[in-house]
C-alpha cells in the first residue's frame, strides 16, 4: 500500500470533480471491474481500489482530508484497522446486480500492519530550519524467531481440524421458530483457522512482539504546525507476511517569545520611542539568523509595518524564503523630566511664538532628541 495511486486518478476524474461526476465514474468502473463480471486476474484488486477511492471522495470530510494530507485513512484513527478489507462485495453486488454475493474473509490472508502516529513537538527555529533527530516508538513487530508464524522452530501451525481452516463454525439451533444456523468464530482456533501445537518461546505463539524501536527522523526546513511526515513501512509489522503499516509524524511547533509565523512569513513587533518615531532612527532588528539594521524614517506612525525581504521561513516546497514583517509601536513616555515636558509643550503648543520659523523648529527637535535620549 506504500505506492497507492491517487484516488482521483483511480476514478479518472479531475481534482475539482463534482459529487455527481465522481459517482458516475465510480459506477462505470465498478461495473467494469466487478469480480463476478470481469474474470481478469487483477480485476478484484482494481475493484477494491475503485471502491476505496470512491469511499473517500464521496465523503466531503474524507475528501478534504485526502486533499490536504493524501493517503491517510481517517477511519483508521491512526493505530486501528487498515488492512484493505472492505467486508466482502455484498453491498455493491446488491446495488448493481440484484442480490447474492457476500464474500468471506480468509483468516489466513496476509494482513497489513497498523499505521502509527507520533506527535513531535519542535522549537520554533527547528521548524524553520529543520532538524534531524532520533525518536523511540513502541511498536509491534513480526517475531524474528518464528518469522511471524507463532510456532516453535522446526514446527508449523496446523490447519484447525474443527473449522477446516475457515476460522468459522456453524452452530445449528432448533428453536420454536425452526432451525437457526449461526456462524461464529471457531472456538478451537479463535477464528484464525490454525492451531499452534508448540508455541514459539519468544512471542508465546502471537507471531509478533512489542519493541521499543529507535527511528531516525529528518524534519525538513519550513514545516509548520500540524504538518505530517509519513515514514513508509515504519508502522506496526504486518501479519502472515503482510506489509508493515506507516508511521506518521505530526508536527507541533512551540511558540516563540518574539517571532510569530504565518505561512512562510515571520512577524515581530518592536517598540520605538516617541523621539525615534518623530525624528527617524536606525534600529537593530533581530531576524531568525542575525541582527540587521533597519532605517525608520522621520514621522513614522505607530502600527507601521516594514518588510525585510527574504528574512522569513524557507519554503517547504520549491525555492526561496518568505519575508519578515516588522511592526513598530510608538511607546508614549510615562515619566518625563521637566526639560522633556517643556520641550513637548513647545512642540504641541498653539503655533508658539516660533511660528513657521524653520530654524527655531529644528532646534526644538534637536533639543528633544538629546533630552529623550538622555544626552
Ligand atoms: Zn478453527
Ligand atoms: Zn515467535
Short mmCIF file of C-alpha atoms and ligand atoms in Angstrom, two decimals:
data_model
loop_
_atom_site.label_atom_id
_atom_site.label_comp_id
_atom_site.label_asym_id
_atom_site.label_seq_id
_atom_site.Cartn_x
_atom_site.Cartn_y
_atom_site.Cartn_z
CA UNK A 1 0.00 0.00 0.00
CA UNK A 2 3.07 2.16 0.10
CA UNK A 3 2.63 3.25 -3.52
CA UNK A 4 -1.07 3.87 -3.59
CA UNK A 5 -2.43 5.54 -6.67
CA UNK A 6 -4.02 8.91 -6.39
CA UNK A 7 -7.76 8.49 -5.76
CA UNK A 8 -8.69 10.99 -8.46
CA UNK A 9 -6.52 9.13 -10.90
CA UNK A 10 -8.14 5.83 -9.92
CA UNK A 11 -11.56 7.23 -10.71
CA UNK A 12 -10.31 9.11 -13.76
CA UNK A 13 -11.71 12.45 -12.65
CA UNK A 14 -10.18 15.86 -12.03
CA UNK A 15 -9.46 17.31 -8.58
CA UNK A 16 -12.42 19.64 -8.99
CA UNK A 17 -14.85 16.89 -9.99
CA UNK A 18 -18.39 17.27 -8.66
CA UNK A 19 -20.05 14.65 -6.45
CA UNK A 20 -22.13 13.58 -9.48
CA UNK A 21 -19.09 13.13 -11.70
CA UNK A 22 -17.41 11.02 -9.04
CA UNK A 23 -20.48 8.84 -8.62
CA UNK A 24 -20.91 8.37 -12.34
CA UNK A 25 -17.32 7.39 -12.89
CA UNK A 26 -17.40 5.06 -9.90
CA UNK A 27 -20.47 3.23 -11.19
CA UNK A 28 -18.90 2.68 -14.58
CA UNK A 29 -15.64 1.39 -13.15
CA UNK A 30 -17.32 -0.75 -10.51
CA UNK A 31 -19.35 -2.49 -13.23
CA UNK A 32 -16.27 -2.95 -15.33
CA UNK A 33 -14.13 -4.50 -12.60
CA UNK A 34 -16.66 -6.36 -10.52
CA UNK A 35 -15.07 -9.78 -9.89
CA UNK A 36 -18.28 -11.55 -10.80
CA UNK A 37 -18.26 -9.94 -14.23
CA UNK A 38 -14.61 -9.40 -15.01
CA UNK A 39 -12.53 -12.56 -14.94
CA UNK A 40 -9.17 -10.89 -15.45
CA UNK A 41 -6.62 -11.72 -12.76
CA UNK A 42 -6.32 -8.21 -11.35
CA UNK A 43 -9.99 -7.29 -11.56
CA UNK A 44 -10.58 -7.76 -7.85
CA UNK A 45 -7.62 -5.57 -6.91
CA UNK A 46 -8.83 -2.89 -9.29
CA UNK A 47 -12.32 -3.16 -7.98
CA UNK A 48 -11.16 -2.67 -4.41
CA UNK A 49 -9.03 0.27 -5.46
CA UNK A 50 -12.01 1.90 -7.15
CA UNK A 51 -14.25 1.27 -4.17
CA UNK A 52 -11.72 2.66 -1.74
CA UNK A 53 -11.23 5.78 -3.85
CA UNK A 54 -14.98 6.28 -4.03
CA UNK A 55 -15.43 5.76 -0.27
CA UNK A 56 -13.08 8.65 0.35
CA UNK A 57 -14.01 11.03 -2.47
CA UNK A 58 -17.76 10.64 -1.99
CA UNK A 59 -17.49 11.78 1.62
CA UNK A 60 -16.93 15.52 1.90
CA UNK A 61 -15.00 15.26 5.16
CA UNK A 62 -12.76 12.42 4.00
CA UNK A 63 -12.25 14.09 0.65
CA UNK A 64 -10.98 17.32 2.15
CA UNK A 65 -8.68 15.40 4.49
CA UNK A 66 -7.37 13.50 1.50
CA UNK A 67 -6.87 16.71 -0.47
CA UNK A 68 -4.77 18.06 2.37
CA UNK A 69 -2.83 15.06 3.58
CA UNK A 70 -3.00 12.45 0.89
CA UNK A 71 -3.39 8.79 1.77
CA UNK A 72 -4.31 8.86 5.43
CA UNK A 73 -7.37 6.85 6.22
CA UNK A 74 -9.28 8.85 8.84
CA UNK A 75 -11.22 5.70 9.74
CA UNK A 76 -8.10 4.09 10.98
CA UNK A 77 -7.77 6.68 13.69
CA UNK A 78 -4.04 6.09 13.47
CA UNK A 79 -3.46 2.75 15.05
CA UNK A 80 -6.55 0.79 14.13
CA UNK A 81 -7.61 -1.50 11.33
CA UNK A 82 -6.27 -0.64 7.94
CA UNK A 83 -5.78 -3.82 6.03
CA UNK A 84 -7.78 -3.01 2.96
CA UNK A 85 -10.67 -5.23 3.93
CA UNK A 86 -13.98 -3.98 2.69
CA UNK A 87 -16.17 -6.62 4.23
CA UNK A 88 -16.85 -8.51 1.04
CA UNK A 89 -18.64 -7.48 -2.10
CA UNK A 90 -22.14 -7.91 -0.76
CA UNK A 91 -23.19 -4.28 -0.62
CA UNK A 92 -22.19 -3.30 -4.10
CA UNK A 93 -23.35 -6.59 -5.56
CA UNK A 94 -26.83 -5.86 -4.24
CA UNK A 95 -26.69 -2.40 -5.66
CA UNK A 96 -25.95 -3.37 -9.26
CA UNK A 97 -26.80 -6.99 -9.69
CA UNK A 98 -29.80 -7.55 -7.52
CA UNK A 99 -28.61 -9.66 -4.65
CA UNK A 100 -26.26 -12.51 -3.93
CA UNK A 101 -22.57 -12.31 -3.15
CA UNK A 102 -21.24 -11.78 0.32
CA UNK A 103 -17.64 -12.99 0.30
CA UNK A 104 -15.96 -14.17 3.45
CA UNK A 105 -12.53 -13.11 4.53
CA UNK A 106 -9.78 -15.67 4.58
CA UNK A 107 -8.44 -15.75 8.16
CA UNK A 108 -5.04 -16.80 6.83
CA UNK A 109 -4.67 -13.96 4.36
CA UNK A 110 -1.70 -11.63 4.88
CA UNK A 111 -2.68 -8.56 6.81
CA UNK A 112 -1.08 -5.16 6.62
CA UNK A 113 0.26 -3.74 9.89
CA UNK A 114 -1.41 -0.80 11.60
CA UNK A 115 -0.36 2.76 10.93
CA UNK A 116 1.10 4.59 13.88
CA UNK A 117 1.03 8.24 14.78
CA UNK A 118 3.70 10.07 16.74
CA UNK A 119 3.35 13.67 17.81
CA UNK A 120 6.60 15.58 17.85
CA UNK A 121 6.96 18.99 19.43
CA UNK A 122 9.75 21.10 17.95
CA UNK A 123 11.17 24.52 18.76
CA UNK A 124 10.12 27.45 16.60
CA UNK A 125 13.51 27.67 14.90
CA UNK A 126 13.76 23.89 14.42
CA UNK A 127 10.57 24.06 12.36
CA UNK A 128 12.06 26.89 10.33
CA UNK A 129 15.47 25.33 9.69
CA UNK A 130 14.64 21.65 10.01
CA UNK A 131 16.42 19.11 12.14
CA UNK A 132 17.45 15.53 12.29
CA UNK A 133 16.58 13.59 15.38
CA UNK A 134 16.08 10.12 16.75
CA UNK A 135 12.82 9.04 18.31
CA UNK A 136 11.89 5.90 20.17
CA UNK A 137 8.50 4.45 19.45
CA UNK A 138 6.91 1.37 20.90
CA UNK A 139 5.58 -0.82 18.13
CA UNK A 140 4.59 -4.36 17.38
CA UNK A 141 6.88 -6.19 15.00
CA UNK A 142 6.84 -9.59 13.43
CA UNK A 143 8.65 -12.08 15.67
CA UNK A 144 12.14 -12.84 14.32
CA UNK A 145 12.38 -16.24 16.00
CA UNK A 146 9.36 -17.79 14.27
CA UNK A 147 9.10 -15.31 11.36
CA UNK A 148 5.62 -14.42 12.49
CA UNK A 149 4.15 -17.93 12.45
CA UNK A 150 3.97 -18.22 16.26
CA UNK A 151 5.16 -21.83 16.12
CA UNK A 152 8.30 -23.22 17.75
CA UNK A 153 11.34 -23.57 15.48
CA UNK A 154 11.02 -26.68 13.35
CA UNK A 155 7.23 -26.86 13.69
CA UNK A 156 4.42 -25.23 11.75
CA UNK A 157 0.95 -24.09 12.69
CA UNK A 158 -1.53 -26.76 11.68
CA UNK A 159 -4.86 -26.26 9.99
CA UNK A 160 -7.64 -26.33 12.56
CA UNK A 161 -9.46 -29.64 12.39
CA UNK A 162 -12.74 -28.22 13.72
CA UNK A 163 -13.30 -25.45 11.14
CA UNK A 164 -11.00 -26.89 8.46
CA UNK A 165 -9.09 -23.62 8.35
CA UNK A 166 -12.04 -21.34 7.64
CA UNK A 167 -11.94 -19.84 11.16
CA UNK A 168 -15.73 -20.04 11.35
CA UNK A 169 -18.08 -22.50 12.91
CA UNK A 170 -21.70 -23.07 12.13
CA UNK A 171 -23.88 -23.56 15.14
CA UNK A 172 -27.26 -25.12 14.49
CA UNK A 173 -30.03 -24.46 16.95
CA UNK A 174 -33.54 -25.83 16.99
CA UNK A 175 -35.92 -23.16 18.13
CA UNK A 176 -39.71 -22.88 18.24
CA UNK A 177 -39.39 -20.88 15.00
CA UNK A 178 -37.42 -23.54 13.24
CA UNK A 179 -33.82 -24.39 12.63
CA UNK A 180 -31.44 -21.47 13.01
CA UNK A 181 -27.90 -21.55 11.73
CA UNK A 182 -25.48 -19.12 13.33
CA UNK A 183 -22.00 -18.51 12.20
CA UNK A 184 -19.38 -17.59 14.75
CA UNK A 185 -15.61 -17.53 15.15
CA UNK A 186 -14.23 -21.02 15.67
CA UNK A 187 -13.60 -21.59 19.38
CA UNK A 188 -10.85 -24.09 18.79
CA UNK A 189 -8.60 -21.68 16.86
CA UNK A 190 -10.12 -18.34 17.89
CA UNK A 191 -11.08 -17.67 14.30
CA UNK A 192 -7.55 -17.92 12.93
CA UNK A 193 -8.11 -21.22 11.17
CA UNK A 194 -4.85 -22.54 12.54
CA UNK A 195 -3.69 -24.24 15.69
CA UNK A 196 -0.21 -23.94 17.08
CA UNK A 197 0.74 -27.10 18.96
CA UNK A 198 4.15 -25.97 20.16
CA UNK A 199 4.41 -22.24 20.68
CA UNK A 200 7.40 -20.08 19.83
CA UNK A 201 9.29 -19.26 23.04
CA UNK A 202 9.91 -15.64 22.09
CA UNK A 203 6.40 -14.46 21.22
CA UNK A 204 4.44 -17.24 23.00
CA UNK A 205 2.54 -18.01 19.84
CA UNK A 206 1.43 -14.50 18.97
CA UNK A 207 3.77 -14.20 16.00
CA UNK A 208 4.56 -10.64 16.98
CA UNK A 209 6.48 -8.88 19.72
CA UNK A 210 6.43 -5.39 21.27
CA UNK A 211 9.61 -3.46 20.68
CA UNK A 212 11.00 -0.04 21.53
CA UNK A 213 12.31 0.93 18.13
CA UNK A 214 14.68 3.85 17.51
CA UNK A 215 13.98 5.66 14.29
CA UNK A 216 15.91 8.45 12.66
CA UNK A 217 13.64 11.30 11.57
CA UNK A 218 14.56 14.20 9.35
CA UNK A 219 12.32 17.22 9.80
CA UNK A 220 12.50 19.28 6.61
CA UNK A 221 13.13 23.03 6.89
CA UNK A 222 9.93 25.04 6.68
CA UNK A 223 7.48 22.62 8.30
CA UNK A 224 4.62 24.23 10.16
CA UNK A 225 2.16 23.35 12.88
CA UNK A 226 0.11 20.28 12.01
CA UNK A 227 2.38 19.07 9.21
CA UNK A 228 2.54 15.30 8.78
CA UNK A 229 5.59 13.37 7.74
CA UNK A 230 5.00 9.84 6.55
CA UNK A 231 7.64 7.20 7.10
CA UNK A 232 6.60 4.37 4.86
CA UNK A 233 6.79 0.90 6.42
CA UNK A 234 7.77 2.19 9.88
CA UNK A 235 4.40 1.40 11.44
CA UNK A 236 3.44 -1.89 13.02
CA UNK A 237 4.52 -5.13 11.42
CA UNK A 238 2.09 -6.98 9.16
CA UNK A 239 0.69 -10.40 9.92
CA UNK A 240 1.27 -13.58 7.94
CA UNK A 241 3.69 -11.88 5.58
CA UNK A 242 1.61 -8.70 5.11
CA UNK A 243 3.46 -5.40 4.70
CA UNK A 244 4.17 -3.14 7.67
CA UNK A 245 2.00 -0.07 8.23
CA UNK A 246 3.27 3.50 8.00
CA UNK A 247 4.41 5.87 10.71
CA UNK A 248 3.02 9.40 10.64
CA UNK A 249 4.91 12.10 12.49
CA UNK A 250 2.65 15.02 13.34
CA UNK A 251 4.48 18.28 13.99
CA UNK A 252 3.63 20.67 16.80
CA UNK A 253 5.58 23.92 16.90
CA UNK A 254 6.33 25.76 20.14
CA UNK A 255 5.59 29.48 20.25
CA UNK A 256 8.50 31.93 20.13
CA UNK A 257 8.81 34.78 22.59
CA UNK A 258 9.47 37.35 19.89
CA UNK A 259 8.50 35.95 16.49
CA UNK A 260 5.21 34.83 15.11
CA UNK A 261 4.75 32.88 11.94
CA UNK A 262 2.15 32.91 9.21
CA UNK A 263 2.96 30.53 6.40
CA UNK A 264 6.44 31.41 5.23
CA UNK A 265 6.37 34.90 6.72
CA UNK A 266 7.64 35.96 10.11
CA UNK A 267 6.08 38.76 12.13
CA UNK A 268 7.53 40.70 15.03
CA UNK A 269 6.84 43.88 16.88
CA UNK A 270 9.42 46.40 18.08
CA UNK A 271 8.91 49.42 20.32
CA UNK A 272 10.01 52.89 19.21
CA UNK A 273 10.44 55.85 21.48
CA UNK A 274 8.49 58.94 20.65
CA UNK A 275 11.70 60.67 19.60
CA UNK A 276 12.76 57.80 17.33
CA UNK A 277 9.41 57.81 15.61
CA UNK A 278 9.30 61.57 15.23
CA UNK A 279 12.89 62.10 14.19
CA UNK A 280 13.74 58.84 12.48
CA UNK A 281 16.46 56.46 13.53
CA UNK A 282 18.34 53.33 12.63
CA UNK A 283 17.33 50.44 14.84
CA UNK A 284 18.55 46.90 15.25
CA UNK A 285 16.06 44.15 14.40
CA UNK A 286 16.60 40.53 15.33
CA UNK A 287 15.83 38.11 12.48
CA UNK A 288 15.85 34.32 12.60
CA UNK A 289 19.55 34.22 11.83
CA UNK A 290 21.13 37.56 12.68
CA UNK A 291 20.57 41.14 13.74
CA UNK A 292 20.13 43.65 10.95
CA UNK A 293 19.80 47.43 10.80
CA UNK A 294 16.50 48.98 9.81
CA UNK A 295 16.13 52.68 8.90
CA UNK A 296 12.98 54.13 10.40
CA UNK A 297 12.12 57.37 8.60
CA UNK A 298 11.19 60.55 10.47
CA UNK A 299 7.47 60.82 11.16
CA UNK A 300 6.82 57.07 11.41
CA UNK A 301 3.38 56.33 12.81
CA UNK A 302 2.68 53.66 15.34
CA UNK A 303 1.49 50.41 13.72
CA UNK A 304 3.56 50.89 10.57
CA UNK A 305 4.94 47.70 9.02
CA UNK A 306 8.39 47.35 7.49
CA UNK A 307 9.27 44.40 5.30
CA UNK A 308 12.61 42.62 5.46
CA UNK A 309 12.64 40.71 2.21
CA UNK A 310 13.81 37.10 2.30
CA UNK A 311 14.22 37.04 6.07
CA UNK A 312 11.34 34.62 6.61
CA UNK A 313 10.97 30.85 6.52
CA UNK A 314 12.50 28.70 3.75
CA UNK A 315 9.73 27.40 1.52
CA UNK A 316 8.96 23.73 2.21
CA UNK A 317 8.29 23.10 -1.47
CA UNK A 318 10.34 24.91 -4.05
CA UNK A 319 12.96 27.56 -3.55
CA UNK A 320 13.20 30.86 -1.77
CA UNK A 321 12.15 32.25 1.54
CA UNK A 322 9.32 34.26 2.99
CA UNK A 323 9.73 37.76 4.43
CA UNK A 324 9.93 39.20 7.89
CA UNK A 325 7.42 41.91 8.73
CA UNK A 326 8.32 44.35 11.46
CA UNK A 327 5.56 46.29 13.14
CA UNK A 328 6.69 49.35 15.07
CA UNK A 329 4.81 50.55 18.11
CA UNK A 330 5.45 54.02 19.41
CA UNK A 331 5.65 53.99 23.16
CA UNK A 332 4.22 57.09 24.76
CA UNK A 333 6.50 58.21 27.59
CA UNK A 334 5.01 57.92 31.07
CA UNK A 335 7.57 59.60 33.28
CA UNK A 336 9.04 62.80 31.91
CA UNK A 337 11.67 65.16 33.23
CA UNK A 338 10.82 68.86 33.45
CA UNK A 339 13.01 69.56 30.47
CA UNK A 340 11.24 66.92 28.35
CA UNK A 341 7.86 68.26 29.38
CA UNK A 342 8.93 71.76 28.40
CA UNK A 343 10.05 70.62 25.00
CA UNK A 344 6.84 68.75 24.35
CA UNK A 345 4.81 71.78 25.35
CA UNK A 346 6.77 73.90 22.90
CA UNK A 347 6.17 71.29 20.22
CA UNK A 348 2.50 70.77 20.88
CA UNK A 349 1.61 74.38 21.88
CA UNK A 350 -0.56 76.51 19.61
CA UNK A 351 1.96 77.52 16.96
CA UNK A 352 4.05 79.06 19.79
CA UNK A 353 5.98 82.21 19.17
CA UNK A 354 8.27 80.35 16.82
CA UNK A 355 5.54 80.23 14.17
CA UNK A 356 6.89 78.82 10.96
CA UNK A 357 10.40 79.72 11.74
CA UNK A 358 12.21 76.69 10.31
CA UNK A 359 15.42 77.29 12.19
CA UNK A 360 13.75 77.51 15.56
CA UNK A 361 11.57 74.49 14.77
CA UNK A 362 14.61 72.35 14.06
CA UNK A 363 16.34 73.41 17.18
CA UNK A 364 13.40 72.16 19.23
CA UNK A 365 13.74 68.76 17.55
CA UNK A 366 17.45 68.74 18.17
CA UNK A 367 16.94 69.54 21.81
CA UNK A 368 14.18 66.95 22.06
CA UNK A 369 16.40 64.30 20.56
CA UNK A 370 19.02 64.98 23.17
CA UNK A 371 16.56 65.19 26.03
CA UNK A 372 14.80 61.93 25.17
CA UNK A 373 17.99 60.04 24.57
CA UNK A 374 19.44 61.26 27.83
CA UNK A 375 22.38 63.06 26.20
ZN1 LIG B 1 -10.92 -23.50 13.92
ZN1 LIG B 2 7.69 -16.10 17.66
#
